[in-house]
Tab-separated table of C-alpha atoms in Angstrom:
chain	number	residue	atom	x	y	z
A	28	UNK	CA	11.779	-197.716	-88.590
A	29	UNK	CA	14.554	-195.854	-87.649
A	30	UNK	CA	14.904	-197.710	-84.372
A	31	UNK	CA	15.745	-200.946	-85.912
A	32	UNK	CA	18.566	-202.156	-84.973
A	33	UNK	CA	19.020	-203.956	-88.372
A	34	UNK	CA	18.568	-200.087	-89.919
A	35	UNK	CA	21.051	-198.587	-87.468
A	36	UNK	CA	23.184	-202.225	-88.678
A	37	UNK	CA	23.041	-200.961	-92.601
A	38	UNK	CA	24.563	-197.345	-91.457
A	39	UNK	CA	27.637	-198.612	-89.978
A	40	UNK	CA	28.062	-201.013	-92.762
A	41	UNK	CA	27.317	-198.553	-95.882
A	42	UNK	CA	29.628	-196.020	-93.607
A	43	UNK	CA	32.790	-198.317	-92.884
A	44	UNK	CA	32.353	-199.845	-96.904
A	45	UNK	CA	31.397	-203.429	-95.594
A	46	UNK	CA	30.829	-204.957	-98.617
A	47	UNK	CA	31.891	-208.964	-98.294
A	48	UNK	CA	30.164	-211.311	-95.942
A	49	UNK	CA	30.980	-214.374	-94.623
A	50	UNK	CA	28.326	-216.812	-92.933
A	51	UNK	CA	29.128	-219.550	-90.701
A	52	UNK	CA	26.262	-221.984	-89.602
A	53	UNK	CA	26.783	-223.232	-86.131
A	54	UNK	CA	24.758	-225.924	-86.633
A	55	UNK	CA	26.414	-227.676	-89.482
A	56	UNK	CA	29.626	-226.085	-88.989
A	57	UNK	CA	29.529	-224.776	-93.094
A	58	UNK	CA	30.851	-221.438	-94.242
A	59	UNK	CA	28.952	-219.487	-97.294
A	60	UNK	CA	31.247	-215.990	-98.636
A	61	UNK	CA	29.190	-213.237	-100.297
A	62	UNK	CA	31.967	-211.016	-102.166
A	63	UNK	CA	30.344	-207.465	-103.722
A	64	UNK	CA	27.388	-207.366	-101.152
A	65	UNK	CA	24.494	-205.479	-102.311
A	66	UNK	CA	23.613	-204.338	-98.309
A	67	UNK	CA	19.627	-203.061	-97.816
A	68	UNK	CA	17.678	-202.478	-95.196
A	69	UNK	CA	13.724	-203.711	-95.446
A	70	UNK	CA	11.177	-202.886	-93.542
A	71	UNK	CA	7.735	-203.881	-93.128
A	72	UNK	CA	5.664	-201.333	-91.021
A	73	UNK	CA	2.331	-203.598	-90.571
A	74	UNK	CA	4.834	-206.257	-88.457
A	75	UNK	CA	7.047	-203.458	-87.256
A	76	UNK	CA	9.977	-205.413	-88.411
A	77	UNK	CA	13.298	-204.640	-90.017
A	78	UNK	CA	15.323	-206.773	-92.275
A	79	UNK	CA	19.118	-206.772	-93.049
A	80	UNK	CA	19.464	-208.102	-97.161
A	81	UNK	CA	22.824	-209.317	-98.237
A	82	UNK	CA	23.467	-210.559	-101.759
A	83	UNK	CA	21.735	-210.937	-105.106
A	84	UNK	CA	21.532	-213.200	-108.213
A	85	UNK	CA	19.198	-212.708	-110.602
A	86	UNK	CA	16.699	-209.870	-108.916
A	87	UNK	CA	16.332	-212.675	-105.717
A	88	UNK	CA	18.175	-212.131	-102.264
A	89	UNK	CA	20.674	-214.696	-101.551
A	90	UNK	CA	20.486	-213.733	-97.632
A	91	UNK	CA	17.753	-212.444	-95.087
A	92	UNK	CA	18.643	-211.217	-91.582
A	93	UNK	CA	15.295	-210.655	-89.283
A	94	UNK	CA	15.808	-208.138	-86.364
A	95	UNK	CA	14.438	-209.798	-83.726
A	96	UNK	CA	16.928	-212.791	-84.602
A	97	UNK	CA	20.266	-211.192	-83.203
A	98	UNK	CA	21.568	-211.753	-80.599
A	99	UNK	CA	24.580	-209.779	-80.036
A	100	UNK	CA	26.293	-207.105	-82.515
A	101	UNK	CA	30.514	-206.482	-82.056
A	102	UNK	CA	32.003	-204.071	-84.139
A	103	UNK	CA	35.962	-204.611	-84.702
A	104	UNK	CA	38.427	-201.891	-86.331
A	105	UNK	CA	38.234	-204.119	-89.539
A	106	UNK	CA	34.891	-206.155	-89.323
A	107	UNK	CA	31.130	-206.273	-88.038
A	108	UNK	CA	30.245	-209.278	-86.449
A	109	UNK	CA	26.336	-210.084	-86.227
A	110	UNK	CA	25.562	-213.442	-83.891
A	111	UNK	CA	22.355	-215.313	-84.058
A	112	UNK	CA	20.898	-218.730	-83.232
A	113	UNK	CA	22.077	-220.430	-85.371
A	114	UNK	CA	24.623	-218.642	-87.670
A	115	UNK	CA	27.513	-215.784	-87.730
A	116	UNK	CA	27.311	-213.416	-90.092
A	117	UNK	CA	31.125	-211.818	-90.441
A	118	UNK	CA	31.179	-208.289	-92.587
A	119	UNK	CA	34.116	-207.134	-93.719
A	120	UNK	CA	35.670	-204.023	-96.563
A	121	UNK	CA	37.838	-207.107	-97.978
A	122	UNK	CA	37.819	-210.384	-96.650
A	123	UNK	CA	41.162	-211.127	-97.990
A	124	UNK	CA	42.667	-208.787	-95.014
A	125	UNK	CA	41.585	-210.272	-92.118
A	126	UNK	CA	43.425	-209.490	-89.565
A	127	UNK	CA	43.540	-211.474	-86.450
């Protein structure tokens, strides 16, 4: 479990205070912004997989990140940036101070 890279993922971001997340879609070029993040790590140990959670409303995820689904992980002074397939997941302490 503890080799996951989505598990090693949740340290730096419950370490550095990550809490708002901003998802871009390649595909369809749309943005969705999760402010207050409620970060967790999930693991299933039949599969062997590990799951990044960001979000909730009402007791039901808002957003699932699979391990074996990344594709490259850059960590910035002020942001985590997680790259997939198809989408960009942007973590940040506040995403009002950006700072490019």
């Amino acid at each position: 479990m503890k080799d996951k890279l989505t598990y090693k993922i949740q340290d730096i971001l419950l370490e550095n205070e990550y809490t708002e997340v901003k998802i871009k879609n390649k595909l369809e070029d749309r943005e969705v912004y999760i402010k207050d993040a409620s970060i967790k790590f999930r693991y299933e140990s039949q599969s062997d997989k590990g799951y990044l959670n960001f979000g909730e409303c009402n007791g039901s995820k808002l957003c699932e990140l699979a391990d074996d689904k990344i594709d490259e992980v850059i960590l910035n002074k002020d942001c985590l940036t997680i790259n997939t397939n198809e989408k960009v997941y942007s973590l940040y302490k506040d995403i009002n101070k950006m700072y490019f």
